Amino acid sequence: MTWTTEVTPRHRKELWKRNQCLVEVRKPSEWRHRQAGRRDQAHGVGQPWDELNPESSFSRPPLAIHRQELEFEQLADRWEAETALESVVTRKAMHAAYQRIIGMGNAAVPWILARLQRAPGQWFWALTAITGEDPASGQETVQGASAAWIQWGRTQGLLGD
Amino acid sequence: MTDRKAIEAQLPRLEGSDYQITSCKDPNYNCFAWAAGDHTRVWSPVMLGSGVYWPPGIPALPSLSGVIQAYTITGFEVCDSPDLEGGYERIAIFADPTGEPRHAARQLPDGRWASKLGDHVDIEHVQLEVVGGAWYGEPVAYMKRATTTTDTY
Protein backbone atom coordinates (compact mmCIF):
# COMPACT_ATOMS: atom_id res chain seq x y z
CA MET A 1 0.00 0.00 0.00
CA THR A 2 1.62 3.28 -1.09
CA TRP A 3 0.67 6.87 -0.49
CA THR A 4 1.05 8.65 -3.79
CA THR A 5 -0.59 11.95 -3.04
CA GLU A 6 1.58 14.84 -1.93
CA VAL A 7 0.38 15.86 1.49
CA THR A 8 2.04 17.62 4.36
CA PRO A 9 2.17 15.95 7.77
CA ARG A 10 -0.66 18.19 8.93
CA HIS A 11 -2.83 17.18 6.02
CA ARG A 12 -1.84 13.57 6.38
CA LYS A 13 -3.15 13.75 9.95
CA GLU A 14 -6.35 15.24 8.64
CA LEU A 15 -6.56 12.53 6.03
CA TRP A 16 -6.14 9.95 8.75
CA LYS A 17 -9.04 11.40 10.69
CA ARG A 18 -11.22 11.56 7.62
CA ASN A 19 -10.44 8.01 6.62
CA GLN A 20 -11.19 6.81 10.12
CA CYS A 21 -14.49 8.60 9.83
CA LEU A 22 -15.12 6.87 6.53
CA VAL A 23 -14.36 3.51 8.08
CA GLU A 24 -16.69 4.04 10.94
CA VAL A 25 -19.74 5.77 9.53
CA ARG A 26 -19.80 5.59 5.76
CA LYS A 27 -21.17 2.78 3.67
CA PRO A 28 -18.89 1.36 0.96
CA SER A 29 -21.11 2.91 -1.70
CA GLU A 30 -20.37 6.32 -0.26
CA TRP A 31 -16.60 5.96 -0.44
CA ARG A 32 -16.47 6.62 -4.16
CA HIS A 33 -19.10 9.34 -4.30
CA ARG A 34 -18.21 11.50 -1.34
CA GLN A 35 -18.58 15.21 -1.88
CA ALA A 36 -15.22 16.76 -1.19
CA GLY A 37 -14.65 20.37 -0.21
CA ARG A 38 -12.29 22.61 -2.15
CA ARG A 39 -9.55 22.31 0.46
CA ASP A 40 -9.94 18.56 0.42
CA GLN A 41 -9.75 18.47 -3.37
CA ALA A 42 -6.46 20.36 -3.28
CA HIS A 43 -4.94 17.56 -1.28
CA GLY A 44 -6.68 14.63 -2.81
CA VAL A 45 -8.91 14.06 0.18
CA GLY A 46 -12.22 12.57 -0.79
CA GLN A 47 -11.09 11.46 -4.23
CA PRO A 48 -11.67 7.80 -4.96
CA TRP A 49 -8.77 5.66 -3.84
CA ASP A 50 -8.38 4.06 -7.23
CA GLU A 51 -7.98 7.48 -8.85
CA LEU A 52 -5.26 8.41 -6.40
CA ASN A 53 -3.64 5.00 -6.84
CA PRO A 54 -4.29 3.77 -10.37
CA GLU A 55 -2.25 0.63 -9.78
CA SER A 56 -4.35 -0.41 -6.81
CA SER A 57 -7.13 -2.91 -7.39
CA PHE A 58 -8.89 -1.78 -4.26
CA SER A 59 -11.48 0.96 -4.21
CA ARG A 60 -11.58 1.33 -0.44
CA PRO A 61 -9.60 3.87 1.56
CA PRO A 62 -6.20 2.42 2.52
CA LEU A 63 -6.71 2.86 6.21
CA ALA A 64 -9.89 0.83 6.04
CA ILE A 65 -7.88 -2.06 4.62
CA HIS A 66 -5.13 -1.57 7.17
CA ARG A 67 -7.57 -1.57 10.07
CA GLN A 68 -9.34 -4.66 8.81
CA GLU A 69 -6.06 -6.52 8.44
CA LEU A 70 -5.08 -5.47 11.95
CA GLU A 71 -8.43 -6.70 13.21
CA PHE A 72 -7.86 -10.00 11.41
CA GLU A 73 -4.46 -10.48 13.04
CA GLN A 74 -5.91 -9.73 16.46
CA LEU A 75 -8.79 -12.14 15.93
CA ALA A 76 -6.47 -14.85 14.61
CA ASP A 77 -4.10 -14.44 17.58
CA ARG A 78 -7.03 -14.61 19.96
CA TRP A 79 -8.43 -17.69 18.25
CA GLU A 80 -5.09 -19.49 18.37
CA ALA A 81 -4.53 -18.63 22.03
CA GLU A 82 -8.01 -19.49 23.24
CA THR A 83 -8.34 -22.75 21.31
CA ALA A 84 -4.76 -24.01 21.64
CA LEU A 85 -5.81 -26.84 23.96
CA GLU A 86 -8.98 -27.66 22.03
CA SER A 87 -8.92 -31.09 20.41
CA VAL A 88 -12.34 -30.99 18.79
CA VAL A 89 -12.04 -29.31 15.40
CA THR A 90 -15.68 -28.24 15.29
CA ARG A 91 -15.29 -26.44 18.60
CA LYS A 92 -12.23 -24.63 17.27
CA ALA A 93 -14.18 -23.54 14.22
CA MET A 94 -17.15 -22.36 16.27
CA HIS A 95 -15.04 -19.96 18.31
CA ALA A 96 -16.36 -16.40 18.06
CA ALA A 97 -13.10 -15.00 16.66
CA TYR A 98 -12.98 -17.67 13.93
CA GLN A 99 -16.57 -16.94 12.98
CA ARG A 100 -15.83 -13.22 12.80
CA ILE A 101 -12.94 -13.94 10.46
CA ILE A 102 -15.28 -15.93 8.22
CA GLY A 103 -17.59 -12.92 8.34
CA MET A 104 -14.84 -10.73 6.88
CA GLY A 105 -15.34 -12.55 3.60
CA ASN A 106 -12.91 -12.49 0.68
CA ALA A 107 -10.76 -9.77 2.25
CA ALA A 108 -9.55 -12.28 4.84
CA VAL A 109 -8.47 -14.95 2.36
CA PRO A 110 -4.96 -13.64 1.54
CA TRP A 111 -4.32 -12.97 5.23
CA ILE A 112 -5.41 -16.49 6.18
CA LEU A 113 -3.25 -17.95 3.43
CA ALA A 114 -0.26 -15.90 4.57
CA ARG A 115 -0.79 -17.14 8.10
CA LEU A 116 -1.10 -20.71 6.85
CA GLN A 117 2.14 -20.22 4.97
CA ARG A 118 3.88 -19.17 8.21
CA ALA A 119 2.46 -21.98 10.35
CA PRO A 120 0.02 -24.84 9.82
CA GLY A 121 -3.39 -24.60 11.46
CA GLN A 122 -7.05 -25.46 11.11
CA TRP A 123 -7.96 -22.67 8.70
CA PHE A 124 -9.49 -24.97 6.11
CA TRP A 125 -13.10 -24.66 7.18
CA ALA A 126 -12.86 -20.86 7.08
CA LEU A 127 -11.24 -20.89 3.64
CA THR A 128 -13.87 -23.21 2.24
CA ALA A 129 -16.70 -21.29 3.89
CA ILE A 130 -15.51 -18.00 2.40
CA THR A 131 -14.44 -19.10 -1.07
CA GLY A 132 -16.76 -22.03 -1.74
CA GLU A 133 -13.67 -23.91 -2.90
CA ASP A 134 -11.91 -26.92 -1.42
CA PRO A 135 -8.64 -27.49 -3.28
CA ALA A 136 -7.50 -29.74 -0.43
CA SER A 137 -10.39 -32.16 -0.75
CA GLY A 138 -9.22 -35.64 0.17
CA GLN A 139 -6.16 -34.39 2.06
CA GLU A 140 -6.16 -36.09 5.47
CA THR A 141 -3.23 -34.24 6.97
CA VAL A 142 -2.83 -30.65 8.05
CA GLN A 143 0.38 -30.35 6.07
CA GLY A 144 -1.19 -31.77 2.93
CA ALA A 145 -4.22 -29.51 3.18
CA SER A 146 -2.02 -26.48 3.92
CA ALA A 147 0.12 -27.17 0.86
CA ALA A 148 -2.96 -27.52 -1.35
CA TRP A 149 -4.43 -24.23 -0.13
CA ILE A 150 -1.13 -22.38 -0.50
CA GLN A 151 -0.83 -23.67 -4.06
CA TRP A 152 -4.40 -22.54 -4.71
CA GLY A 153 -3.53 -19.10 -3.31
CA ARG A 154 -0.59 -18.80 -5.68
CA THR A 155 -2.74 -19.85 -8.61
CA GLN A 156 -5.26 -17.16 -7.67
CA GLY A 157 -2.54 -14.53 -7.34
CA LEU A 158 -3.19 -14.13 -3.63
CA LEU A 159 0.26 -15.31 -2.54
CA GLY A 160 3.72 -14.75 -3.91
CA ASP A 161 5.94 -17.65 -4.98
CA MET B 1 3.08 -16.36 29.84
CA THR B 2 5.07 -19.60 29.83
CA ASP B 3 3.70 -22.76 28.30
CA ARG B 4 3.08 -24.23 31.74
CA LYS B 5 1.20 -21.18 32.94
CA ALA B 6 -0.87 -21.06 29.75
CA ILE B 7 -1.73 -24.73 30.09
CA GLU B 8 -2.52 -24.52 33.79
CA ALA B 9 -4.79 -21.55 33.19
CA GLN B 10 -7.11 -23.86 31.28
CA LEU B 11 -6.31 -27.11 33.07
CA PRO B 12 -5.98 -25.89 36.67
CA ARG B 13 -5.64 -29.36 38.20
CA LEU B 14 -2.19 -29.56 36.62
CA GLU B 15 -0.89 -26.77 38.82
CA GLY B 16 1.28 -28.33 41.50
CA SER B 17 0.88 -31.82 40.05
CA ASP B 18 3.67 -34.00 38.71
CA TYR B 19 3.72 -33.49 34.95
CA GLN B 20 6.27 -32.80 32.24
CA ILE B 21 6.01 -31.18 28.83
CA THR B 22 7.52 -33.68 26.40
CA SER B 23 7.17 -32.06 22.98
CA CYS B 24 6.94 -28.81 21.10
CA LYS B 25 3.60 -27.40 19.97
CA ASP B 26 2.35 -29.32 16.97
CA PRO B 27 -0.97 -28.74 15.18
CA ASN B 28 -0.44 -31.73 12.89
CA TYR B 29 -2.09 -34.21 15.27
CA ASN B 30 -4.54 -34.06 18.15
CA CYS B 31 -5.20 -36.11 21.25
CA PHE B 32 -7.60 -38.52 19.57
CA ALA B 33 -4.95 -39.41 16.99
CA TRP B 34 -2.17 -39.46 19.58
CA ALA B 35 -4.07 -41.92 21.79
CA ALA B 36 -4.26 -44.33 18.88
CA GLY B 37 -0.56 -43.90 18.11
CA ASP B 38 -1.06 -41.67 15.06
CA HIS B 39 1.27 -38.66 15.10
CA THR B 40 0.48 -37.47 11.61
CA ARG B 41 -3.21 -36.57 11.48
CA VAL B 42 -5.96 -34.71 13.27
CA TRP B 43 -8.78 -37.12 14.05
CA SER B 44 -12.13 -35.40 13.91
CA PRO B 45 -15.46 -37.21 14.08
CA VAL B 46 -17.14 -34.40 12.19
CA MET B 47 -15.70 -33.94 8.73
CA LEU B 48 -15.19 -30.27 8.02
CA GLY B 49 -13.69 -30.64 4.61
CA SER B 50 -10.02 -31.24 4.25
CA GLY B 51 -7.16 -31.57 6.70
CA VAL B 52 -8.80 -33.96 9.13
CA TYR B 53 -9.17 -37.72 9.37
CA TRP B 54 -11.77 -40.07 10.69
CA PRO B 55 -11.60 -43.85 10.26
CA PRO B 56 -13.72 -44.82 7.27
CA GLY B 57 -17.00 -46.52 8.00
CA ILE B 58 -17.36 -45.01 11.46
CA PRO B 59 -20.34 -42.67 11.99
CA ALA B 60 -19.10 -39.10 11.83
CA LEU B 61 -20.82 -37.98 14.99
CA PRO B 62 -19.30 -36.29 18.04
CA SER B 63 -20.50 -39.06 20.34
CA LEU B 64 -18.82 -41.39 22.78
CA SER B 65 -20.07 -44.41 20.85
CA GLY B 66 -18.52 -43.03 17.64
CA VAL B 67 -15.14 -42.50 19.30
CA ILE B 68 -15.24 -45.96 20.83
CA GLN B 69 -16.00 -47.45 17.39
CA ALA B 70 -13.08 -45.54 15.90
CA TYR B 71 -10.69 -46.95 18.48
CA THR B 72 -12.20 -50.41 18.14
CA ILE B 73 -11.05 -50.68 14.55
CA THR B 74 -7.54 -49.81 15.68
CA GLY B 75 -7.56 -52.85 17.98
CA PHE B 76 -8.86 -51.42 21.24
CA GLU B 77 -11.66 -52.94 23.28
CA VAL B 78 -13.67 -51.41 26.09
CA CYS B 79 -12.46 -52.26 29.60
CA ASP B 80 -13.53 -51.33 33.09
CA SER B 81 -10.62 -49.56 34.68
CA PRO B 82 -7.54 -47.44 33.98
CA ASP B 83 -5.32 -49.77 36.04
CA LEU B 84 -2.03 -50.81 34.50
CA GLU B 85 -2.08 -54.36 33.10
CA GLY B 86 0.91 -56.16 31.64
CA GLY B 87 0.72 -56.82 27.92
CA TYR B 88 -1.88 -54.12 27.26
CA GLU B 89 -1.87 -50.44 26.52
CA ARG B 90 -4.80 -48.39 27.69
CA ILE B 91 -6.52 -45.22 26.69
CA ALA B 92 -8.99 -43.09 28.61
CA ILE B 93 -11.68 -41.05 26.88
CA PHE B 94 -12.82 -37.83 28.53
CA ALA B 95 -16.26 -36.34 27.91
CA ASP B 96 -17.99 -33.18 29.05
CA PRO B 97 -21.29 -33.22 30.96
CA THR B 98 -23.25 -33.38 27.68
CA GLY B 99 -21.45 -36.60 26.77
CA GLU B 100 -19.37 -35.10 23.98
CA PRO B 101 -15.86 -36.59 23.82
CA ARG B 102 -13.33 -33.84 24.47
CA HIS B 103 -10.03 -35.60 25.10
CA ALA B 104 -8.20 -38.91 25.06
CA ALA B 105 -5.11 -39.89 27.03
CA ARG B 106 -2.81 -42.86 26.56
CA GLN B 107 -1.24 -44.91 29.33
CA LEU B 108 2.53 -45.35 29.26
CA PRO B 109 4.21 -48.69 30.07
CA ASP B 110 5.15 -47.42 33.54
CA GLY B 111 1.55 -46.55 34.39
CA ARG B 112 1.81 -42.80 33.86
CA TRP B 113 -0.35 -41.11 31.23
CA ALA B 114 0.46 -39.13 28.11
CA SER B 115 -1.81 -36.44 26.69
CA LYS B 116 -1.62 -34.34 23.57
CA LEU B 117 -3.25 -31.01 24.40
CA GLY B 118 -5.06 -29.82 21.28
CA ASP B 119 -2.64 -28.04 18.92
CA HIS B 120 -0.33 -27.50 21.85
CA VAL B 121 2.26 -29.77 23.47
CA ASP B 122 2.39 -33.38 24.66
CA ILE B 123 2.59 -33.87 28.38
CA GLU B 124 3.18 -36.86 30.65
CA HIS B 125 1.26 -36.90 33.92
CA VAL B 126 1.22 -39.31 36.84
CA GLN B 127 -2.47 -38.98 37.61
CA LEU B 128 -5.02 -39.39 34.86
CA GLU B 129 -7.55 -36.97 36.31
CA VAL B 130 -5.28 -33.93 36.40
CA VAL B 131 -6.14 -33.08 32.79
CA GLY B 132 -9.84 -33.27 33.60
CA GLY B 133 -12.13 -30.47 34.67
CA ALA B 134 -14.19 -27.84 32.93
CA TRP B 135 -12.14 -27.95 29.72
CA TYR B 136 -11.94 -31.69 28.91
CA GLY B 137 -14.57 -33.09 31.25
CA GLU B 138 -13.86 -36.34 33.09
CA PRO B 139 -12.79 -39.85 32.07
CA VAL B 140 -15.91 -41.72 31.06
CA ALA B 141 -14.56 -44.77 29.23
CA TYR B 142 -11.43 -46.90 29.13
CA MET B 143 -10.16 -49.11 26.34
CA LYS B 144 -7.20 -51.46 26.02
CA ARG B 145 -5.37 -53.38 23.32
CA ALA B 146 -2.56 -55.88 23.39
CA THR B 147 0.79 -54.14 23.03
CA THR B 148 1.66 -56.43 20.13
CA THR B 149 -1.25 -55.12 18.09
CA THR B 150 -0.19 -53.43 14.88
CA ASP B 151 -1.95 -50.18 14.11
CA THR B 152 -4.52 -50.85 11.41
CA TYR B 153 -5.98 -47.42 10.72
Tab-separated table of C-alpha atoms in Angstrom:
chain	number	residue	atom	x	y	z
A	1	MET	CA	0.000	0.000	0.000
A	2	THR	CA	1.618	3.275	-1.086
A	3	TRP	CA	0.665	6.869	-0.494
A	4	THR	CA	1.052	8.645	-3.795
A	5	THR	CA	-0.589	11.949	-3.037
A	6	GLU	CA	1.580	14.843	-1.928
A	7	VAL	CA	0.382	15.857	1.486
A	8	THR	CA	2.037	17.621	4.364
A	9	PRO	CA	2.170	15.949	7.767
A	10	ARG	CA	-0.660	18.193	8.926
A	11	HIS	CA	-2.834	17.184	6.017
A	12	ARG	CA	-1.839	13.570	6.381
A	13	LYS	CA	-3.152	13.746	9.946
A	14	GLU	CA	-6.351	15.243	8.642
A	15	LEU	CA	-6.556	12.531	6.030
A	16	TRP	CA	-6.140	9.945	8.753
A	17	LYS	CA	-9.041	11.404	10.695
A	18	ARG	CA	-11.222	11.560	7.622
A	19	ASN	CA	-10.440	8.011	6.620
A	20	GLN	CA	-11.194	6.805	10.120
A	21	CYS	CA	-14.491	8.600	9.827
A	22	LEU	CA	-15.120	6.866	6.530
A	23	VAL	CA	-14.363	3.507	8.076
A	24	GLU	CA	-16.688	4.042	10.943
A	25	VAL	CA	-19.740	5.769	9.533
A	26	ARG	CA	-19.800	5.588	5.761
A	27	LYS	CA	-21.169	2.785	3.675
A	28	PRO	CA	-18.895	1.361	0.963
A	29	SER	CA	-21.106	2.908	-1.704
A	30	GLU	CA	-20.368	6.325	-0.262
A	31	TRP	CA	-16.603	5.961	-0.440
A	32	ARG	CA	-16.467	6.624	-4.161
A	33	HIS	CA	-19.096	9.343	-4.301
A	34	ARG	CA	-18.206	11.496	-1.342
A	35	GLN	CA	-18.576	15.213	-1.884
A	36	ALA	CA	-15.218	16.760	-1.195
A	37	GLY	CA	-14.647	20.369	-0.211
A	38	ARG	CA	-12.285	22.606	-2.146
A	39	ARG	CA	-9.547	22.306	0.465
A	40	ASP	CA	-9.935	18.556	0.417
A	41	GLN	CA	-9.745	18.466	-3.367
A	42	ALA	CA	-6.463	20.360	-3.282
A	43	HIS	CA	-4.943	17.564	-1.283
A	44	GLY	CA	-6.680	14.634	-2.806
A	45	VAL	CA	-8.914	14.063	0.181
A	46	GLY	CA	-12.221	12.572	-0.795
A	47	GLN	CA	-11.088	11.463	-4.226
A	48	PRO	CA	-11.674	7.798	-4.964
A	49	TRP	CA	-8.772	5.660	-3.838
A	50	ASP	CA	-8.379	4.064	-7.232
A	51	GLU	CA	-7.975	7.484	-8.850
A	52	LEU	CA	-5.257	8.407	-6.395
A	53	ASN	CA	-3.638	5.001	-6.842
A	54	PRO	CA	-4.294	3.774	-10.373
A	55	GLU	CA	-2.246	0.628	-9.777
A	56	SER	CA	-4.351	-0.413	-6.814
A	57	SER	CA	-7.130	-2.911	-7.391
A	58	PHE	CA	-8.892	-1.778	-4.261
A	59	SER	CA	-11.483	0.959	-4.210
A	60	ARG	CA	-11.577	1.334	-0.442
A	61	PRO	CA	-9.600	3.867	1.562
A	62	PRO	CA	-6.201	2.422	2.515
A	63	LEU	CA	-6.710	2.858	6.210
A	64	ALA	CA	-9.892	0.829	6.039
A	65	ILE	CA	-7.881	-2.057	4.620
A	66	HIS	CA	-5.127	-1.570	7.167
A	67	ARG	CA	-7.566	-1.566	10.066
A	68	GLN	CA	-9.338	-4.659	8.815
A	69	GLU	CA	-6.057	-6.519	8.440
A	70	LEU	CA	-5.085	-5.475	11.950
A	71	GLU	CA	-8.427	-6.703	13.214
A	72	PHE	CA	-7.861	-9.999	11.410
A	73	GLU	CA	-4.462	-10.478	13.040
A	74	GLN	CA	-5.909	-9.726	16.464
A	75	LEU	CA	-8.789	-12.140	15.934
A	76	ALA	CA	-6.470	-14.848	14.615
A	77	ASP	CA	-4.103	-14.438	17.578
A	78	ARG	CA	-7.032	-14.612	19.963
A	79	TRP	CA	-8.427	-17.689	18.248
A	80	GLU	CA	-5.085	-19.490	18.365
A	81	ALA	CA	-4.528	-18.632	22.033
A	82	GLU	CA	-8.005	-19.487	23.241
A	83	THR	CA	-8.343	-22.750	21.314
A	84	ALA	CA	-4.758	-24.007	21.636
A	85	LEU	CA	-5.813	-26.836	23.955
A	86	GLU	CA	-8.982	-27.660	22.026
A	87	SER	CA	-8.917	-31.094	20.413
A	88	VAL	CA	-12.340	-30.993	18.795
A	89	VAL	CA	-12.045	-29.309	15.403
A	90	THR	CA	-15.684	-28.245	15.294
A	91	ARG	CA	-15.287	-26.441	18.598
A	92	LYS	CA	-12.225	-24.630	17.273
A	93	ALA	CA	-14.179	-23.536	14.223
A	94	MET	CA	-17.151	-22.362	16.265
A	95	HIS	CA	-15.042	-19.960	18.309
A	96	ALA	CA	-16.362	-16.401	18.058
A	97	ALA	CA	-13.095	-14.997	16.661
A	98	TYR	CA	-12.982	-17.669	13.933
A	99	GLN	CA	-16.571	-16.939	12.983
A	100	ARG	CA	-15.830	-13.215	12.798
A	101	ILE	CA	-12.941	-13.938	10.463
A	102	ILE	CA	-15.283	-15.928	8.219
A	103	GLY	CA	-17.594	-12.919	8.338
A	104	MET	CA	-14.840	-10.732	6.879
A	105	GLY	CA	-15.340	-12.554	3.596
A	106	ASN	CA	-12.911	-12.487	0.678
A	107	ALA	CA	-10.760	-9.766	2.247
A	108	ALA	CA	-9.552	-12.276	4.841
A	109	VAL	CA	-8.474	-14.952	2.356
A	110	PRO	CA	-4.964	-13.636	1.538
A	111	TRP	CA	-4.324	-12.972	5.229
A	112	ILE	CA	-5.414	-16.492	6.177
A	113	LEU	CA	-3.247	-17.951	3.429
A	114	ALA	CA	-0.256	-15.901	4.569
A	115	ARG	CA	-0.793	-17.142	8.101
A	116	LEU	CA	-1.103	-20.706	6.847
A	117	GLN	CA	2.145	-20.215	4.974
A	118	ARG	CA	3.877	-19.166	8.206
A	119	ALA	CA	2.461	-21.980	10.354
A	120	PRO	CA	0.017	-24.839	9.825
A	121	GLY	CA	-3.393	-24.600	11.457
A	122	GLN	CA	-7.053	-25.460	11.115
A	123	TRP	CA	-7.963	-22.673	8.704
A	124	PHE	CA	-9.488	-24.972	6.106
A	125	TRP	CA	-13.102	-24.655	7.177
A	126	ALA	CA	-12.862	-20.861	7.082
A	127	LEU	CA	-11.236	-20.889	3.644
A	128	THR	CA	-13.874	-23.212	2.235
A	129	ALA	CA	-16.697	-21.287	3.890
A	130	ILE	CA	-15.512	-17.995	2.402
A	131	THR	CA	-14.439	-19.098	-1.065
A	132	GLY	CA	-16.759	-22.029	-1.744
A	133	GLU	CA	-13.671	-23.910	-2.902
A	134	ASP	CA	-11.910	-26.921	-1.423
A	135	PRO	CA	-8.644	-27.487	-3.282
A	136	ALA	CA	-7.503	-29.742	-0.434
A	137	SER	CA	-10.395	-32.161	-0.752
A	138	GLY	CA	-9.222	-35.637	0.166
A	139	GLN	CA	-6.164	-34.395	2.061
A	140	GLU	CA	-6.163	-36.094	5.466
A	141	THR	CA	-3.227	-34.242	6.973
A	142	VAL	CA	-2.831	-30.646	8.053
A	143	GLN	CA	0.384	-30.354	6.074
A	144	GLY	CA	-1.191	-31.770	2.928
A	145	ALA	CA	-4.218	-29.506	3.181
A	146	SER	CA	-2.022	-26.482	3.919
A	147	ALA	CA	0.118	-27.172	0.860
A	148	ALA	CA	-2.955	-27.519	-1.353
A	149	TRP	CA	-4.434	-24.230	-0.134
A	150	ILE	CA	-1.128	-22.377	-0.504
A	151	GLN	CA	-0.826	-23.667	-4.059
A	152	TRP	CA	-4.403	-22.537	-4.710
A	153	GLY	CA	-3.528	-19.103	-3.308
A	154	ARG	CA	-0.589	-18.805	-5.675
A	155	THR	CA	-2.738	-19.847	-8.610
A	156	GLN	CA	-5.255	-17.163	-7.674
A	157	GLY	CA	-2.543	-14.534	-7.340
A	158	LEU	CA	-3.191	-14.134	-3.626
A	159	LEU	CA	0.256	-15.311	-2.540
A	160	GLY	CA	3.725	-14.750	-3.911
A	161	ASP	CA	5.937	-17.647	-4.982
B	1	MET	CA	3.081	-16.355	29.842
B	2	THR	CA	5.065	-19.602	29.834
B	3	ASP	CA	3.701	-22.760	28.297
B	4	ARG	CA	3.084	-24.227	31.745
B	5	LYS	CA	1.202	-21.177	32.939
B	6	ALA	CA	-0.869	-21.062	29.754
B	7	ILE	CA	-1.733	-24.732	30.088
B	8	GLU	CA	-2.516	-24.524	33.790
B	9	ALA	CA	-4.788	-21.550	33.190
B	10	GLN	CA	-7.113	-23.857	31.277
B	11	LEU	CA	-6.313	-27.110	33.072
B	12	PRO	CA	-5.979	-25.888	36.672
B	13	ARG	CA	-5.637	-29.363	38.196
B	14	LEU	CA	-2.193	-29.558	36.619
B	15	GLU	CA	-0.894	-26.773	38.822
B	16	GLY	CA	1.278	-28.327	41.498
B	17	SER	CA	0.879	-31.823	40.053
B	18	ASP	CA	3.668	-34.003	38.713
B	19	TYR	CA	3.719	-33.493	34.950
B	20	GLN	CA	6.270	-32.804	32.239
B	21	ILE	CA	6.013	-31.181	28.832
B	22	THR	CA	7.524	-33.680	26.399
B	23	SER	CA	7.173	-32.060	22.976
B	24	CYS	CA	6.940	-28.805	21.097
B	25	LYS	CA	3.604	-27.398	19.968
B	26	ASP	CA	2.347	-29.316	16.967
B	27	PRO	CA	-0.974	-28.740	15.180
B	28	ASN	CA	-0.437	-31.725	12.891
B	29	TYR	CA	-2.094	-34.212	15.266
B	30	ASN	CA	-4.537	-34.063	18.149
B	31	CYS	CA	-5.197	-36.108	21.254
B	32	PHE	CA	-7.602	-38.518	19.569
B	33	ALA	CA	-4.946	-39.412	16.990
B	34	TRP	CA	-2.167	-39.463	19.582
B	35	ALA	CA	-4.066	-41.916	21.795
B	36	ALA	CA	-4.262	-44.327	18.876
B	37	GLY	CA	-0.565	-43.903	18.107
B	38	ASP	CA	-1.058	-41.672	15.063
B	39	HIS	CA	1.272	-38.657	15.098
B	40	THR	CA	0.482	-37.466	11.612
B	41	ARG	CA	-3.208	-36.567	11.484
B	42	VAL	CA	-5.962	-34.710	13.269
B	43	TRP	CA	-8.778	-37.121	14.052
B	44	SER	CA	-12.130	-35.402	13.911
B	45	PRO	CA	-15.456	-37.213	14.077
B	46	VAL	CA	-17.136	-34.399	12.188
B	47	MET	CA	-15.695	-33.936	8.734
B	48	LEU	CA	-15.191	-30.271	8.016
B	49	GLY	CA	-13.691	-30.640	4.613
B	50	SER	CA	-10.016	-31.236	4.248
B	51	GLY	CA	-7.160	-31.571	6.704
B	52	VAL	CA	-8.799	-33.957	9.133
B	53	TYR	CA	-9.169	-37.722	9.366
B	54	TRP	CA	-11.774	-40.074	10.694
B	55	PRO	CA	-11.598	-43.848	10.259
B	56	PRO	CA	-13.725	-44.822	7.265
B	57	GLY	CA	-17.005	-46.525	8.003
B	58	ILE	CA	-17.363	-45.008	11.461
B	59	PRO	CA	-20.340	-42.665	11.992
B	60	ALA	CA	-19.100	-39.098	11.833
B	61	LEU	CA	-20.820	-37.978	14.995
B	62	PRO	CA	-19.301	-36.286	18.042
B	63	SER	CA	-20.498	-39.057	20.336
B	64	LEU	CA	-18.822	-41.394	22.785
B	65	SER	CA	-20.068	-44.412	20.852
B	66	GLY	CA	-18.521	-43.032	17.642
B	67	VAL	CA	-15.142	-42.497	19.297
B	68	ILE	CA	-15.244	-45.964	20.829
B	69	GLN	CA	-15.999	-47.449	17.394
B	70	ALA	CA	-13.084	-45.535	15.903
B	71	TYR	CA	-10.688	-46.951	18.477
B	72	THR	CA	-12.202	-50.412	18.141
B	73	ILE	CA	-11.053	-50.679	14.550
B	74	THR	CA	-7.537	-49.813	15.682
B	75	GLY	CA	-7.560	-52.848	17.980
B	76	PHE	CA	-8.858	-51.423	21.245
B	77	GLU	CA	-11.658	-52.944	23.284
B	78	VAL	CA	-13.668	-51.414	26.092
B	79	CYS	CA	-12.458	-52.263	29.596
B	80	ASP	CA	-13.534	-51.330	33.093
B	81	SER	CA	-10.620	-49.559	34.678
B	82	PRO	CA	-7.537	-47.444	33.985
B	83	ASP	CA	-5.322	-49.773	36.041
B	84	LEU	CA	-2.027	-50.813	34.497
B	85	GLU	CA	-2.079	-54.359	33.100
B	86	GLY	CA	0.911	-56.161	31.640
B	87	GLY	CA	0.721	-56.820	27.920
B	88	TYR	CA	-1.878	-54.120	27.262
B	89	GLU	CA	-1.874	-50.436	26.519
B	90	ARG	CA	-4.798	-48.392	27.693
B	91	ILE	CA	-6.517	-45.215	26.693
B	92	ALA	CA	-8.989	-43.091	28.613
B	93	ILE	CA	-11.680	-41.049	26.880
B	94	PHE	CA	-12.821	-37.833	28.526
B	95	ALA	CA	-16.261	-36.338	27.913
B	96	ASP	CA	-17.988	-33.183	29.047
B	97	PRO	CA	-21.293	-33.220	30.959
B	98	THR	CA	-23.249	-33.376	27.684
B	99	GLY	CA	-21.453	-36.597	26.767
B	100	GLU	CA	-19.375	-35.096	23.976
B	101	PRO	CA	-15.863	-36.592	23.818
B	102	ARG	CA	-13.327	-33.835	24.468
B	103	HIS	CA	-10.026	-35.599	25.101
B	104	ALA	CA	-8.205	-38.909	25.063
B	105	ALA	CA	-5.109	-39.886	27.034
B	106	ARG	CA	-2.808	-42.864	26.560
B	107	GLN	CA	-1.237	-44.908	29.331
B	108	LEU	CA	2.530	-45.352	29.262
B	109	PRO	CA	4.213	-48.686	30.071
B	110	ASP	CA	5.148	-47.419	33.543
B	111	GLY	CA	1.548	-46.553	34.392
B	112	ARG	CA	1.806	-42.797	33.859
B	113	TRP	CA	-0.354	-41.107	31.235
B	114	ALA	CA	0.461	-39.125	28.106
B	115	SER	CA	-1.809	-36.444	26.692
B	116	LYS	CA	-1.624	-34.335	23.572
B	117	LEU	CA	-3.247	-31.007	24.398
B	118	GLY	CA	-5.057	-29.815	21.280
B	119	ASP	CA	-2.640	-28.044	18.923
B	120	HIS	CA	-0.328	-27.498	21.850
B	121	VAL	CA	2.263	-29.767	23.467
B	122	ASP	CA	2.387	-33.376	24.662
B	123	ILE	CA	2.591	-33.870	28.380
B	124	GLU	CA	3.180	-36.857	30.651
B	125	HIS	CA	1.263	-36.899	33.924
B	126	VAL	CA	1.218	-39.307	36.840
B	127	GLN	CA	-2.467	-38.981	37.612
B	128	LEU	CA	-5.019	-39.393	34.856
B	129	GLU	CA	-7.552	-36.968	36.310
B	130	VAL	CA	-5.277	-33.930	36.399
B	131	VAL	CA	-6.136	-33.076	32.788
B	132	GLY	CA	-9.839	-33.272	33.597
B	133	GLY	CA	-12.132	-30.472	34.667
B	134	ALA	CA	-14.191	-27.844	32.928
B	135	TRP	CA	-12.135	-27.951	29.717
B	136	TYR	CA	-11.943	-31.688	28.907
B	137	GLY	CA	-14.566	-33.091	31.249
B	138	GLU	CA	-13.863	-36.340	33.088
B	139	PRO	CA	-12.791	-39.854	32.074
B	140	VAL	CA	-15.911	-41.725	31.055
B	141	ALA	CA	-14.563	-44.765	29.230
B	142	TYR	CA	-11.434	-46.896	29.126
B	143	MET	CA	-10.162	-49.109	26.345
B	144	LYS	CA	-7.199	-51.456	26.023
B	145	ARG	CA	-5.368	-53.379	23.325
B	146	ALA	CA	-2.559	-55.877	23.391
B	147	THR	CA	0.788	-54.142	23.033
B	148	THR	CA	1.656	-56.427	20.129
B	149	THR	CA	-1.252	-55.119	18.087
B	150	THR	CA	-0.187	-53.435	14.884
B	151	ASP	CA	-1.946	-50.184	14.112
B	152	THR	CA	-4.518	-50.848	11.412
B	153	TYR	CA	-5.980	-47.421	10.717
